[in-house]
Amino acid sequence: GLFGWSPPEPQSPYLHTSAERVAVEVQEQIDAEAEEMDHPPAAVQFSRPFACADSLD
């Protein structure tokens, strides 16, 4: 630590736990958004072959 001082040991587990909790919450939000977005990407992929066929003409 700074000038030979280091924070008390019990502090770091709490910091790591809260950081992990935030990461889990963010991942859950991403998963929820991914589930909502499942259908539009399928529609986009469905239209792509037509775009390719148009470019060949």
C-alpha atoms as one frame of an Amber mdcrd trajectory, in Angstrom:
protein
   0.000   0.000   0.000   0.916   3.668  -0.017   3.696   4.498   2.512   3.523
   0.958   3.859  -0.198   1.322   4.652  -2.630  -1.187   3.208  -6.436  -1.274
   3.507  -7.945  -3.701   6.040  -8.266  -7.230   4.657 -12.078  -7.530   5.031
 -12.574  -4.634   2.613 -11.401  -6.308  -0.596 -13.833  -9.278  -0.590 -16.735
  -6.828  -0.366 -15.358  -4.786  -3.239 -14.918  -7.900  -5.385 -18.365  -9.187
  -4.453 -20.080  -5.922  -5.386 -18.133  -5.793  -8.656 -19.196  -9.357  -9.466
 -22.782  -8.502  -8.559 -22.763  -5.562 -10.964 -21.237  -7.745 -13.680 -23.966
 -10.361 -13.148 -26.681  -7.686 -13.299 -25.205  -6.286 -16.511 -24.990  -9.790
 -18.001 -28.631 -10.413 -17.060 -29.623  -7.163 -18.788 -27.676  -8.195 -21.888
 -29.341 -11.622 -21.855 -32.786 -10.030 -21.503 -32.085  -7.656 -24.387 -30.721
 -10.537 -26.467 -33.940 -12.492 -25.902 -35.999  -9.470 -26.987 -33.789  -9.035
 -30.058 -33.984 -12.672 -31.170 -36.614 -12.011 -33.846 -35.303  -8.896 -35.672
 -31.868 -10.447 -36.452 -33.663 -13.485 -37.921 -35.648 -11.132 -40.154 -32.467
  -9.317 -41.198 -30.729 -12.593 -42.034 -33.827 -13.685 -43.956 -33.666 -10.610
 -46.217 -29.912 -10.883 -46.828 -30.114 -13.567 -49.586 -32.495 -11.296 -51.501
 -30.030  -8.406 -51.217 -27.271 -10.684 -52.538 -29.492 -11.869 -55.402 -30.343
  -8.258 -56.277 -26.659  -7.350 -56.424 -26.022 -10.278 -58.826 -28.627  -8.902
 -61.259
